[in-house]
Amino acid sequence: MPCSFSVSSKPIQIPFPGFLIPPASTIASEGIGDTPAPFTLLGSETDRVIQATLARLGQRVLTNDPLALGMNAPNNAMVSSLIKREGHVLQQALTEALQSSRYQVWTERTFAVSSSADLIARTSSEETCRKSDLPYGLDACRTIEIDLVVYDTQTRSLSSYEVKRGGSRLDGGKTRSTLQDLRCARMQLRSYGHFHGLHVDHVESYIVSYYGQRSLPLSWSLSGAQLDQHFEQPVTRYVNAALDHYREQARSLFLSQTEAASRSLS
């Protein structure tokens, strides 16, 4: 089956049975109008990430794989790579869309999880985890990467977000480990904020499943359609624009790479 990355009003079929990618432009926001936000795609850091990502993919040599069992392995490999890397584009676009006088946004690559947080998250109820505030920087047993840490200067709330495409559900093991990490982060976020000199009145941790396939309970997860209302400012229009731009660029790369691979295998 041929692959298409064109933006349309219909889902985009790719050569994985039963797997559909909705066009980014179909992710509708809830509760926010068309108020413009300070975001320009051309020349932005998101645009740079898109160009760098596709440039690296363009240098890859597509080869056949025994597991393909006669299917078009080079096509599958390219589509798989493009899907995986869309998550990086999504994270960067959301970061830039949130940049404003209200929000401070950053990535925490080495959030230190304490042994106490790990134990409570693993053995206690959700209510206990939500009521627990644990010190940050003590008794660390491991580190996790938090895709987005967002501080709201108006409400003095600090939230962590794991950003996923959400095109399909996580498997059981990944669901459990993700919930474990979210619980640990939430219990230590207030102290983490104080550690960085912030006044924090409220904390939350979420996984963003942008395309809506959520694996975690609603109390721990957000879909793309909820983000405008959640942040009380328009962000999805700009994220969608970035994803659609990525798809247009990816389509050109896909066609050139698969044509080259087909010629080499013929």
C-alpha atoms as an extended CHARMM CRD file, in Angstrom:
* protein
*
       266  EXT
         1         1  MET       CA              0.0000000000        0.0000000000        0.0000000000  PROA      1               0.0000000000
         2         2  PRO       CA              1.4660000000        3.4160000000       -0.8900000000  PROA      2               0.0000000000
         3         3  CYS       CA              2.2470000000        5.9410000000        1.7870000000  PROA      3               0.0000000000
         4         4  SER       CA              0.9180000000        9.4730000000        1.7580000000  PROA      4               0.0000000000
         5         5  PHE       CA              1.8020000000       12.3370000000        4.0810000000  PROA      5               0.0000000000
         6         6  SER       CA             -0.3780000000       14.9280000000        2.3790000000  PROA      6               0.0000000000
         7         7  VAL       CA             -2.5210000000       17.1030000000        4.6200000000  PROA      7               0.0000000000
         8         8  SER       CA             -6.2170000000       16.5070000000        3.9860000000  PROA      8               0.0000000000
         9         9  SER       CA             -9.4990000000       16.1800000000        5.8190000000  PROA      9               0.0000000000
        10        10  LYS       CA             -9.1490000000       12.4020000000        5.9540000000  PROA      10              0.0000000000
        11        11  PRO       CA             -6.8230000000       10.2330000000        8.0450000000  PROA      11              0.0000000000
        12        12  ILE       CA             -3.5180000000        9.3790000000        6.4040000000  PROA      12              0.0000000000
        13        13  GLN       CA             -2.9700000000        5.7000000000        5.6990000000  PROA      13              0.0000000000
        14        14  ILE       CA              0.5510000000        4.3930000000        6.1560000000  PROA      14              0.0000000000
        15        15  PRO       CA              1.7520000000        0.8580000000        5.4750000000  PROA      15              0.0000000000
        16        16  PHE       CA              1.1430000000       -0.5520000000        8.9620000000  PROA      16              0.0000000000
        17        17  PRO       CA             -2.1550000000       -2.4840000000        9.1410000000  PROA      17              0.0000000000
        18        18  GLY       CA             -4.7810000000       -0.6790000000       11.1600000000  PROA      18              0.0000000000
        19        19  PHE       CA             -2.5980000000        2.3310000000       11.9730000000  PROA      19              0.0000000000
        20        20  LEU       CA             -3.8850000000        5.7960000000       11.0740000000  PROA      20              0.0000000000
        21        21  ILE       CA             -2.2840000000        9.1830000000       11.5550000000  PROA      21              0.0000000000
        22        22  PRO       CA             -4.8420000000       12.0260000000       11.6760000000  PROA      22              0.0000000000
        23        23  PRO       CA             -3.7750000000       15.2250000000        9.9600000000  PROA      23              0.0000000000
        24        24  ALA       CA             -2.6090000000       17.6920000000       12.5900000000  PROA      24              0.0000000000
        25        25  SER       CA             -5.1480000000       20.2100000000       11.3330000000  PROA      25              0.0000000000
        26        26  THR       CA             -7.9630000000       17.9370000000       12.5470000000  PROA      26              0.0000000000
        27        27  ILE       CA             -6.9250000000       18.3960000000       16.1970000000  PROA      27              0.0000000000
        28        28  ALA       CA             -9.5490000000       20.9080000000       17.2940000000  PROA      28              0.0000000000
        29        29  SER       CA             -9.1060000000       22.9070000000       20.4630000000  PROA      29              0.0000000000
        30        30  GLU       CA            -11.6920000000       23.2740000000       23.2020000000  PROA      30              0.0000000000
        31        31  GLY       CA            -12.8470000000       26.6130000000       24.5720000000  PROA      31              0.0000000000
        32        32  ILE       CA            -10.3450000000       29.0730000000       23.0330000000  PROA      32              0.0000000000
        33        33  GLY       CA            -11.0360000000       31.3260000000       20.0750000000  PROA      33              0.0000000000
        34        34  ASP       CA             -8.7690000000       32.5980000000       17.3220000000  PROA      34              0.0000000000
        35        35  THR       CA             -6.8010000000       35.0670000000       19.4270000000  PROA      35              0.0000000000
        36        36  PRO       CA             -3.3250000000       35.2280000000       17.8550000000  PROA      36              0.0000000000
        37        37  ALA       CA             -0.2670000000       34.2450000000       19.8610000000  PROA      37              0.0000000000
        38        38  PRO       CA              3.3680000000       35.3520000000       19.3420000000  PROA      38              0.0000000000
        39        39  PHE       CA              4.5390000000       32.4150000000       17.2220000000  PROA      39              0.0000000000
        40        40  THR       CA              6.0750000000       32.4200000000       13.7400000000  PROA      40              0.0000000000
        41        41  LEU       CA              7.0450000000       29.0840000000       12.2290000000  PROA      41              0.0000000000
        42        42  LEU       CA              9.4010000000       30.2830000000        9.5090000000  PROA      42              0.0000000000
        43        43  GLY       CA             12.8710000000       30.7310000000       10.9790000000  PROA      43              0.0000000000
        44        44  SER       CA             11.7830000000       29.4940000000       14.4100000000  PROA      44              0.0000000000
        45        45  GLU       CA             13.5770000000       26.9130000000       16.5090000000  PROA      45              0.0000000000
        46        46  THR       CA             10.8110000000       24.4730000000       15.5620000000  PROA      46              0.0000000000
        47        47  ASP       CA             11.5770000000       25.0460000000       11.8850000000  PROA      47              0.0000000000
        48        48  ARG       CA             15.2690000000       24.4640000000       12.6030000000  PROA      48              0.0000000000
        49        49  VAL       CA             14.4430000000       21.1870000000       14.3830000000  PROA      49              0.0000000000
        50        50  ILE       CA             12.3220000000       20.0650000000       11.4220000000  PROA      50              0.0000000000
        51        51  GLN       CA             15.0430000000       20.8340000000        8.8760000000  PROA      51              0.0000000000
        52        52  ALA       CA             17.7890000000       19.2140000000       10.9720000000  PROA      52              0.0000000000
        53        53  THR       CA             15.6620000000       16.1150000000       11.6190000000  PROA      53              0.0000000000
        54        54  LEU       CA             14.8550000000       15.5610000000        7.9550000000  PROA      54              0.0000000000
        55        55  ALA       CA             18.4480000000       16.2900000000        6.9130000000  PROA      55              0.0000000000
        56        56  ARG       CA             19.6800000000       13.5040000000        9.2020000000  PROA      56              0.0000000000
        57        57  LEU       CA             17.0370000000       11.1170000000        7.8800000000  PROA      57              0.0000000000
        58        58  GLY       CA             17.9840000000       12.0130000000        4.3340000000  PROA      58              0.0000000000
        59        59  GLN       CA             21.5180000000       10.7200000000        4.9420000000  PROA      59              0.0000000000
        60        60  ARG       CA             20.3010000000        7.2600000000        5.9440000000  PROA      60              0.0000000000
        61        61  VAL       CA             20.6260000000        4.3590000000        3.5410000000  PROA      61              0.0000000000
        62        62  LEU       CA             17.4050000000        2.3280000000        3.3780000000  PROA      62              0.0000000000
        63        63  THR       CA             17.9570000000       -1.4190000000        3.1890000000  PROA      63              0.0000000000
        64        64  ASN       CA             15.7670000000       -4.4960000000        3.0960000000  PROA      64              0.0000000000
        65        65  ASP       CA             15.0770000000       -6.3940000000        6.3070000000  PROA      65              0.0000000000
        66        66  PRO       CA             14.3970000000      -10.1560000000        6.6750000000  PROA      66              0.0000000000
        67        67  LEU       CA             11.5100000000       -9.4090000000        9.0320000000  PROA      67              0.0000000000
        68        68  ALA       CA              9.6590000000       -7.5570000000        6.2700000000  PROA      68              0.0000000000
        69        69  LEU       CA              8.5970000000      -10.9280000000        4.7880000000  PROA      69              0.0000000000
        70        70  GLY       CA              8.3010000000       -9.5880000000        1.2630000000  PROA      70              0.0000000000
        71        71  MET       CA              6.7570000000       -6.2370000000        2.1870000000  PROA      71              0.0000000000
        72        72  ASN       CA              8.3260000000       -2.9700000000        1.1090000000  PROA      72              0.0000000000
        73        73  ALA       CA             10.8920000000       -2.7870000000        3.9080000000  PROA      73              0.0000000000
        74        74  PRO       CA             12.5550000000        0.4950000000        2.8450000000  PROA      74              0.0000000000
        75        75  ASN       CA              9.1490000000        2.2140000000        2.8280000000  PROA      75              0.0000000000
        76        76  ASN       CA              8.3160000000        0.8130000000        6.2530000000  PROA      76              0.0000000000
        77        77  ALA       CA             11.6790000000        1.8710000000        7.6680000000  PROA      77              0.0000000000
        78        78  MET       CA             11.3220000000        5.4360000000        6.4220000000  PROA      78              0.0000000000
        79        79  VAL       CA              7.7340000000        5.7810000000        7.6700000000  PROA      79              0.0000000000
        80        80  SER       CA              8.7130000000        4.3760000000       11.0740000000  PROA      80              0.0000000000
        81        81  SER       CA             11.5780000000        6.8790000000       11.3620000000  PROA      81              0.0000000000
        82        82  LEU       CA              9.3700000000        9.8010000000       10.3420000000  PROA      82              0.0000000000
        83        83  ILE       CA              6.7270000000        8.8470000000       12.9040000000  PROA      83              0.0000000000
        84        84  LYS       CA              9.2310000000        8.5320000000       15.7400000000  PROA      84              0.0000000000
        85        85  ARG       CA             10.8150000000       11.8760000000       14.9940000000  PROA      85              0.0000000000
        86        86  GLU       CA              7.5020000000       13.6840000000       14.7910000000  PROA      86              0.0000000000
        87        87  GLY       CA              7.4860000000       13.4810000000       18.5870000000  PROA      87              0.0000000000
        88        88  HSD       CA             10.5410000000       15.7680000000       18.7540000000  PROA      88              0.0000000000
        89        89  VAL       CA              8.8420000000       18.2620000000       16.4640000000  PROA      89              0.0000000000
        90        90  LEU       CA              5.7050000000       18.1390000000       18.6140000000  PROA      90              0.0000000000
        91        91  GLN       CA              7.6650000000       18.8260000000       21.8030000000  PROA      91              0.0000000000
        92        92  GLN       CA              9.5700000000       21.7620000000       20.3180000000  PROA      92              0.0000000000
        93        93  ALA       CA              6.4490000000       23.2680000000       18.7450000000  PROA      93              0.0000000000
        94        94  LEU       CA              4.5660000000       23.0690000000       22.0390000000  PROA      94              0.0000000000
        95        95  THR       CA              7.5040000000       24.6810000000       23.8250000000  PROA      95              0.0000000000
        96        96  GLU       CA              7.5370000000       27.6290000000       21.4330000000  PROA      96              0.0000000000
        97        97  ALA       CA              3.7530000000       27.9710000000       21.3770000000  PROA      97              0.0000000000
        98        98  LEU       CA              3.7880000000       28.3780000000       25.1640000000  PROA      98              0.0000000000
        99        99  GLN       CA              6.4810000000       31.0510000000       25.2570000000  PROA      99              0.0000000000
       100       100  SER       CA              4.8120000000       34.1530000000       26.6700000000  PROA      100             0.0000000000
       101       101  SER       CA              5.0120000000       36.5970000000       29.5430000000  PROA      101             0.0000000000
       102       102  ARG       CA              2.8100000000       34.2300000000       31.5230000000  PROA      102             0.0000000000
       103       103  TYR       CA              4.7210000000       30.9520000000       31.1690000000  PROA      103             0.0000000000
       104       104  GLN       CA              8.2880000000       29.8840000000       31.7790000000  PROA      104             0.0000000000
       105       105  VAL       CA              9.0250000000       26.6650000000       29.8690000000  PROA      105             0.0000000000
       106       106  TRP       CA             12.0340000000       24.3810000000       29.8930000000  PROA      106             0.0000000000
       107       107  THR       CA             13.1540000000       20.7460000000       29.5980000000  PROA      107             0.0000000000
       108       108  GLU       CA             14.6090000000       18.9690000000       32.6340000000  PROA      108             0.0000000000
       109       109  ARG       CA             16.9230000000       16.2240000000       31.4080000000  PROA      109             0.0000000000
       110       110  THR       CA             18.0670000000       14.9810000000       34.8290000000  PROA      110             0.0000000000
       111       111  PHE       CA             15.1920000000       15.2390000000       37.2960000000  PROA      111             0.0000000000
       112       112  ALA       CA             16.4430000000       13.4190000000       40.4050000000  PROA      112             0.0000000000
       113       113  VAL       CA             13.9270000000       10.8820000000       41.7430000000  PROA      113             0.0000000000
       114       114  SER       CA             14.3760000000        9.9990000000       45.4000000000  PROA      114             0.0000000000
       115       115  SER       CA             14.0980000000        6.5020000000       46.8490000000  PROA      115             0.0000000000
       116       116  SER       CA             11.1990000000        7.6870000000       49.0010000000  PROA      116             0.0000000000
       117       117  ALA       CA              9.2720000000        9.0190000000       45.9920000000  PROA      117             0.0000000000
       118       118  ASP       CA              9.9150000000        5.8240000000       44.0590000000  PROA      118             0.0000000000
       119       119  LEU       CA              8.6410000000        3.6690000000       46.9270000000  PROA      119             0.0000000000
       120       120  ILE       CA              5.5060000000        5.7210000000       47.5850000000  PROA      120             0.0000000000
       121       121  ALA       CA              4.6550000000        5.9200000000       43.8800000000  PROA      121             0.0000000000
       122       122  ARG       CA              5.0080000000        2.1760000000       43.5400000000  PROA      122             0.0000000000
       123       123  THR       CA              3.1320000000        1.0670000000       46.6580000000  PROA      123             0.0000000000
       124       124  SER       CA              0.6120000000        3.7930000000       47.5450000000  PROA      124             0.0000000000
       125       125  SER       CA             -2.7380000000        4.9970000000       46.2680000000  PROA      125             0.0000000000
       126       126  GLU       CA             -3.2330000000        7.9320000000       43.9270000000  PROA      126             0.0000000000
       127       127  GLU       CA             -4.6850000000        9.9510000000       46.8130000000  PROA      127             0.0000000000
       128       128  THR       CA             -1.5530000000        9.3790000000       48.8970000000  PROA      128             0.0000000000
       129       129  CYS       CA              0.6910000000       10.3860000000       46.0090000000  PROA      129             0.0000000000
       130       130  ARG       CA             -1.2840000000       13.5760000000       45.4070000000  PROA      130             0.0000000000
       131       131  LYS       CA             -1.1110000000       14.5470000000       49.0720000000  PROA      131             0.0000000000
       132       132  SER       CA              2.6380000000       13.8960000000       49.3690000000  PROA      132             0.0000000000
       133       133  ASP       CA              5.2310000000       16.6660000000       49.0310000000  PROA      133             0.0000000000
       134       134  LEU       CA              8.7480000000       15.2680000000       49.1710000000  PROA      134             0.0000000000
       135       135  PRO       CA             12.0970000000       17.0730000000       49.1960000000  PROA      135             0.0000000000
       136       136  TYR       CA             14.0080000000       17.3680000000       45.9430000000  PROA      136             0.0000000000
       137       137  GLY       CA             17.7100000000       16.6020000000       45.7130000000  PROA      137             0.0000000000
       138       138  LEU       CA             17.9430000000       14.1380000000       48.6090000000  PROA      138             0.0000000000
       139       139  ASP       CA             18.3700000000       10.3610000000       48.4840000000  PROA      139             0.0000000000
       140       140  ALA       CA             18.2930000000       10.2700000000       44.6740000000  PROA      140             0.0000000000
       141       141  CYS       CA             18.1430000000        6.7570000000       43.2500000000  PROA      141             0.0000000000
       142       142  ARG       CA             17.6360000000        7.5380000000       39.5440000000  PROA      142             0.0000000000
       143       143  THR       CA             16.9630000000       10.3620000000       37.1040000000  PROA      143             0.0000000000
       144       144  ILE       CA             14.1950000000       10.9090000000       34.5690000000  PROA      144             0.0000000000
       145       145  GLU       CA             13.8690000000       13.3430000000       31.6790000000  PROA      145             0.0000000000
       146       146  ILE       CA             10.8660000000       15.6560000000       31.8080000000  PROA      146             0.0000000000
       147       147  ASP       CA              9.9340000000       16.8830000000       28.3330000000  PROA      147             0.0000000000
       148       148  LEU       CA              8.3450000000       20.1210000000       29.5160000000  PROA      148             0.0000000000
       149       149  VAL       CA              8.3600000000       21.8830000000       32.8660000000  PROA      149             0.0000000000
       150       150  VAL       CA              5.9340000000       24.8110000000       32.8270000000  PROA      150             0.0000000000
       151       151  TYR       CA              5.7060000000       27.5140000000       35.4760000000  PROA      151             0.0000000000
       152       152  ASP       CA              2.5880000000       29.6890000000       35.3910000000  PROA      152             0.0000000000
       153       153  THR       CA              3.5330000000       33.0890000000       36.7850000000  PROA      153             0.0000000000
       154       154  GLN       CA             -0.1250000000       34.0920000000       37.2120000000  PROA      154             0.0000000000
       155       155  THR       CA             -1.2530000000       31.1270000000       39.3130000000  PROA      155             0.0000000000
       156       156  ARG       CA              2.2080000000       30.1840000000       40.6310000000  PROA      156             0.0000000000
       157       157  SER       CA              1.6210000000       26.6020000000       39.5430000000  PROA      157             0.0000000000
       158       158  LEU       CA              4.3920000000       24.2790000000       38.3680000000  PROA      158             0.0000000000
       159       159  SER       CA              3.5700000000       21.3620000000       36.0980000000  PROA      159             0.0000000000
       160       160  SER       CA              5.5310000000       18.6260000000       34.3400000000  PROA      160             0.0000000000
       161       161  TYR       CA              4.5410000000       17.1310000000       31.0020000000  PROA      161             0.0000000000
       162       162  GLU       CA              5.6340000000       14.0360000000       29.1320000000  PROA      162             0.0000000000
       163       163  VAL       CA              4.8300000000       14.7720000000       25.4990000000  PROA      163             0.0000000000
       164       164  LYS       CA              3.7480000000       11.8980000000       23.2470000000  PROA      164             0.0000000000
       165       165  ARG       CA              2.1480000000       11.7330000000       19.8270000000  PROA      165             0.0000000000
       166       166  GLY       CA             -0.6270000000        9.5400000000       21.2010000000  PROA      166             0.0000000000
       167       167  GLY       CA             -1.2890000000        7.8680000000       17.8660000000  PROA      167             0.0000000000
       168       168  SER       CA             -1.6210000000        4.5100000000       19.6180000000  PROA      168             0.0000000000
       169       169  ARG       CA             -1.8660000000        3.2540000000       23.1810000000  PROA      169             0.0000000000
       170       170  LEU       CA              1.1890000000        2.4060000000       25.2600000000  PROA      170             0.0000000000
       171       171  ASP       CA              1.8080000000       -1.2170000000       26.1700000000  PROA      171             0.0000000000
       172       172  GLY       CA              1.2960000000       -2.3760000000       29.7340000000  PROA      172             0.0000000000
       173       173  GLY       CA              4.8920000000       -2.0340000000       30.8580000000  PROA      173             0.0000000000
       174       174  LYS       CA              5.3020000000        1.4500000000       29.4000000000  PROA      174             0.0000000000
       175       175  THR       CA              1.9930000000        2.5350000000       30.9280000000  PROA      175             0.0000000000
       176       176  ARG       CA              3.1180000000        1.4410000000       34.3920000000  PROA      176             0.0000000000
       177       177  SER       CA              6.5440000000        3.0660000000       34.1270000000  PROA      177             0.0000000000
       178       178  THR       CA              5.0730000000        6.3090000000       32.7960000000  PROA      178             0.0000000000
       179       179  LEU       CA              2.5710000000        6.5320000000       35.6510000000  PROA      179             0.0000000000
       180       180  GLN       CA              5.3800000000        5.7720000000       38.1070000000  PROA      180             0.0000000000
       181       181  ASP       CA              7.4660000000        8.6370000000       36.7240000000  PROA      181             0.0000000000
       182       182  LEU       CA              4.5250000000       11.0680000000       36.7490000000  PROA      182             0.0000000000
       183       183  ARG       CA              3.7580000000       10.2580000000       40.3760000000  PROA      183             0.0000000000
       184       184  CYS       CA              7.3990000000       10.6940000000       41.3960000000  PROA      184             0.0000000000
       185       185  ALA       CA              7.6840000000       14.0110000000       39.5820000000  PROA      185             0.0000000000
       186       186  ARG       CA              4.5020000000       15.3880000000       41.0950000000  PROA      186             0.0000000000
       187       187  MET       CA              5.5150000000       14.5240000000       44.6570000000  PROA      187             0.0000000000
       188       188  GLN       CA              8.8290000000       16.3790000000       44.2720000000  PROA      188             0.0000000000
       189       189  LEU       CA              7.7910000000       19.2570000000       41.9940000000  PROA      189             0.0000000000
       190       190  ARG       CA              7.0480000000       21.7810000000       44.7330000000  PROA      190             0.0000000000
       191       191  SER       CA             10.4700000000       21.2850000000       46.2960000000  PROA      191             0.0000000000
       192       192  TYR       CA             12.0570000000       21.2650000000       42.8240000000  PROA      192             0.0000000000
       193       193  GLY       CA             10.4440000000       24.6400000000       42.1550000000  PROA      193             0.0000000000
       194       194  HSD       CA             11.7220000000       26.0490000000       45.4480000000  PROA      194             0.0000000000
       195       195  PHE       CA             15.1610000000       24.6530000000       44.5790000000  PROA      195             0.0000000000
       196       196  HSD       CA             15.0540000000       26.8320000000       41.4510000000  PROA      196             0.0000000000
       197       197  GLY       CA             13.8570000000       29.9090000000       43.3080000000  PROA      197             0.0000000000
       198       198  LEU       CA             10.1720000000       29.7510000000       42.3170000000  PROA      198             0.0000000000
       199       199  HSD       CA              7.1520000000       30.4310000000       44.5070000000  PROA      199             0.0000000000
       200       200  VAL       CA              4.9440000000       27.3800000000       43.9700000000  PROA      200             0.0000000000
       201       201  ASP       CA              1.3500000000       27.1290000000       45.2020000000  PROA      201             0.0000000000
       202       202  HSD       CA              0.1900000000       24.1830000000       43.1030000000  PROA      202             0.0000000000
       203       203  VAL       CA              1.7590000000       21.2660000000       41.2100000000  PROA      203             0.0000000000
       204       204  GLU       CA              0.5840000000       18.7840000000       38.5810000000  PROA      204             0.0000000000
       205       205  SER       CA              2.0760000000       16.1280000000       36.2930000000  PROA      205             0.0000000000
       206       206  TYR       CA              0.6000000000       14.9720000000       32.9970000000  PROA      206             0.0000000000
       207       207  ILE       CA              1.2770000000       12.9750000000       29.8970000000  PROA      207             0.0000000000
       208       208  VAL       CA              0.1520000000       14.7420000000       26.7210000000  PROA      208             0.0000000000
       209       209  SER       CA             -1.2090000000       12.2580000000       24.1660000000  PROA      209             0.0000000000
       210       210  TYR       CA             -1.6280000000       14.7340000000       21.3460000000  PROA      210             0.0000000000
       211       211  TYR       CA             -3.6420000000       12.6010000000       18.9190000000  PROA      211             0.0000000000
       212       212  GLY       CA             -5.9450000000       11.4030000000       21.6760000000  PROA      212             0.0000000000
       213       213  GLN       CA             -5.0230000000        7.7390000000       22.2270000000  PROA      213             0.0000000000
       214       214  ARG       CA             -4.6490000000        7.8900000000       26.0070000000  PROA      214             0.0000000000
       215       215  SER       CA             -3.3550000000        5.0120000000       28.1160000000  PROA      215             0.0000000000
       216       216  LEU       CA             -3.3520000000        6.6810000000       31.5340000000  PROA      216             0.0000000000
       217       217  PRO       CA             -6.3120000000        7.8240000000       33.6680000000  PROA      217             0.0000000000
       218       218  LEU       CA             -7.8090000000       11.2130000000       32.8010000000  PROA      218             0.0000000000
       219       219  SER       CA             -6.3920000000       12.7130000000       35.9970000000  PROA      219             0.0000000000
       220       220  TRP       CA             -2.8810000000       12.1610000000       34.6260000000  PROA      220             0.0000000000
       221       221  SER       CA             -3.3750000000       12.7510000000       30.9040000000  PROA      221             0.0000000000
       222       222  LEU       CA             -4.3280000000       15.4170000000       28.3660000000  PROA      222             0.0000000000
       223       223  SER       CA             -5.1790000000       15.2030000000       24.6820000000  PROA      223             0.0000000000
       224       224  GLY       CA             -4.1910000000       17.8040000000       22.1200000000  PROA      224             0.0000000000
       225       225  ALA       CA             -7.7870000000       19.0330000000       21.9440000000  PROA      225             0.0000000000
       226       226  GLN       CA             -7.6100000000       20.0560000000       25.6110000000  PROA      226             0.0000000000
       227       227  LEU       CA             -4.4170000000       22.0790000000       25.5220000000  PROA      227             0.0000000000
       228       228  ASP       CA             -5.8140000000       25.5050000000       24.6020000000  PROA      228             0.0000000000
       229       229  GLN       CA             -8.2560000000       25.3640000000       27.4810000000  PROA      229             0.0000000000
       230       230  HSD       CA             -5.6870000000       23.8490000000       29.8230000000  PROA      230             0.0000000000
       231       231  PHE       CA             -3.1620000000       26.6380000000       29.2050000000  PROA      231             0.0000000000
       232       232  GLU       CA             -5.8130000000       29.3390000000       28.7000000000  PROA      232             0.0000000000
       233       233  GLN       CA             -4.1520000000       30.5220000000       25.4920000000  PROA      233             0.0000000000
       234       234  PRO       CA             -4.1320000000       29.2590000000       21.8950000000  PROA      234             0.0000000000
       235       235  VAL       CA             -1.3490000000       26.7540000000       21.3310000000  PROA      235             0.0000000000
       236       236  THR       CA             -2.7790000000       24.0030000000       19.1160000000  PROA      236             0.0000000000
       237       237  ARG       CA             -3.0240000000       26.1560000000       15.9720000000  PROA      237             0.0000000000
       238       238  TYR       CA              0.7260000000       26.6440000000       16.0710000000  PROA      238             0.0000000000
       239       239  VAL       CA              1.5280000000       23.0770000000       16.9890000000  PROA      239             0.0000000000
       240       240  ASN       CA             -0.7280000000       21.9040000000       14.1460000000  PROA      240             0.0000000000
       241       241  ALA       CA              0.9730000000       24.2900000000       11.7260000000  PROA      241             0.0000000000
       242       242  ALA       CA              4.3700000000       22.9010000000       12.7040000000  PROA      242             0.0000000000
       243       243  LEU       CA              3.2260000000       19.2850000000       12.3500000000  PROA      243             0.0000000000
       244       244  ASP       CA              1.6020000000       19.9550000000        8.9870000000  PROA      244             0.0000000000
       245       245  HSD       CA              4.8060000000       21.6680000000        7.8270000000  PROA      245             0.0000000000
       246       246  TYR       CA              6.7870000000       18.6470000000        8.9910000000  PROA      246             0.0000000000
       247       247  ARG       CA              4.4600000000       16.3410000000        7.0290000000  PROA      247             0.0000000000
       248       248  GLU       CA              4.8460000000       18.3550000000        3.8430000000  PROA      248             0.0000000000
       249       249  GLN       CA              8.6280000000       18.2540000000        4.1300000000  PROA      249             0.0000000000
       250       250  ALA       CA              8.5520000000       14.5860000000        5.1430000000  PROA      250             0.0000000000
       251       251  ARG       CA              6.4610000000       13.6630000000        2.1190000000  PROA      251             0.0000000000
       252       252  SER       CA              9.0760000000       15.0750000000       -0.2450000000  PROA      252             0.0000000000
       253       253  LEU       CA             11.8590000000       13.2360000000        1.5830000000  PROA      253             0.0000000000
       254       254  PHE       CA              9.8590000000       10.0110000000        1.6520000000  PROA      254             0.0000000000
       255       255  LEU       CA              9.2090000000       10.0740000000       -2.0850000000  PROA      255             0.0000000000
       256       256  SER       CA             12.8260000000       10.8080000000       -2.9760000000  PROA      256             0.0000000000
       257       257  GLN       CA             14.2540000000        8.2090000000       -0.5900000000  PROA      257             0.0000000000
       258       258  THR       CA             11.8880000000        5.3860000000       -1.5090000000  PROA      258             0.0000000000
       259       259  GLU       CA             12.3520000000        6.0190000000       -5.2100000000  PROA      259             0.0000000000
       260       260  ALA       CA             16.1230000000        5.8400000000       -4.7390000000  PROA      260             0.0000000000
       261       261  ALA       CA             15.7970000000        2.6490000000       -2.6860000000  PROA      261             0.0000000000
       262       262  SER       CA             13.5350000000        1.0350000000       -5.2780000000  PROA      262             0.0000000000
       263       263  ARG       CA             16.0410000000        1.7900000000       -8.0200000000  PROA      263             0.0000000000
       264       264  SER       CA             18.8840000000        0.2760000000       -6.0150000000  PROA      264             0.0000000000
       265       265  LEU       CA             16.9070000000       -2.9040000000       -5.2720000000  PROA      265             0.0000000000
       266       266  SER       CA             15.6320000000       -3.4160000000       -8.8230000000  PROA      266             0.0000000000
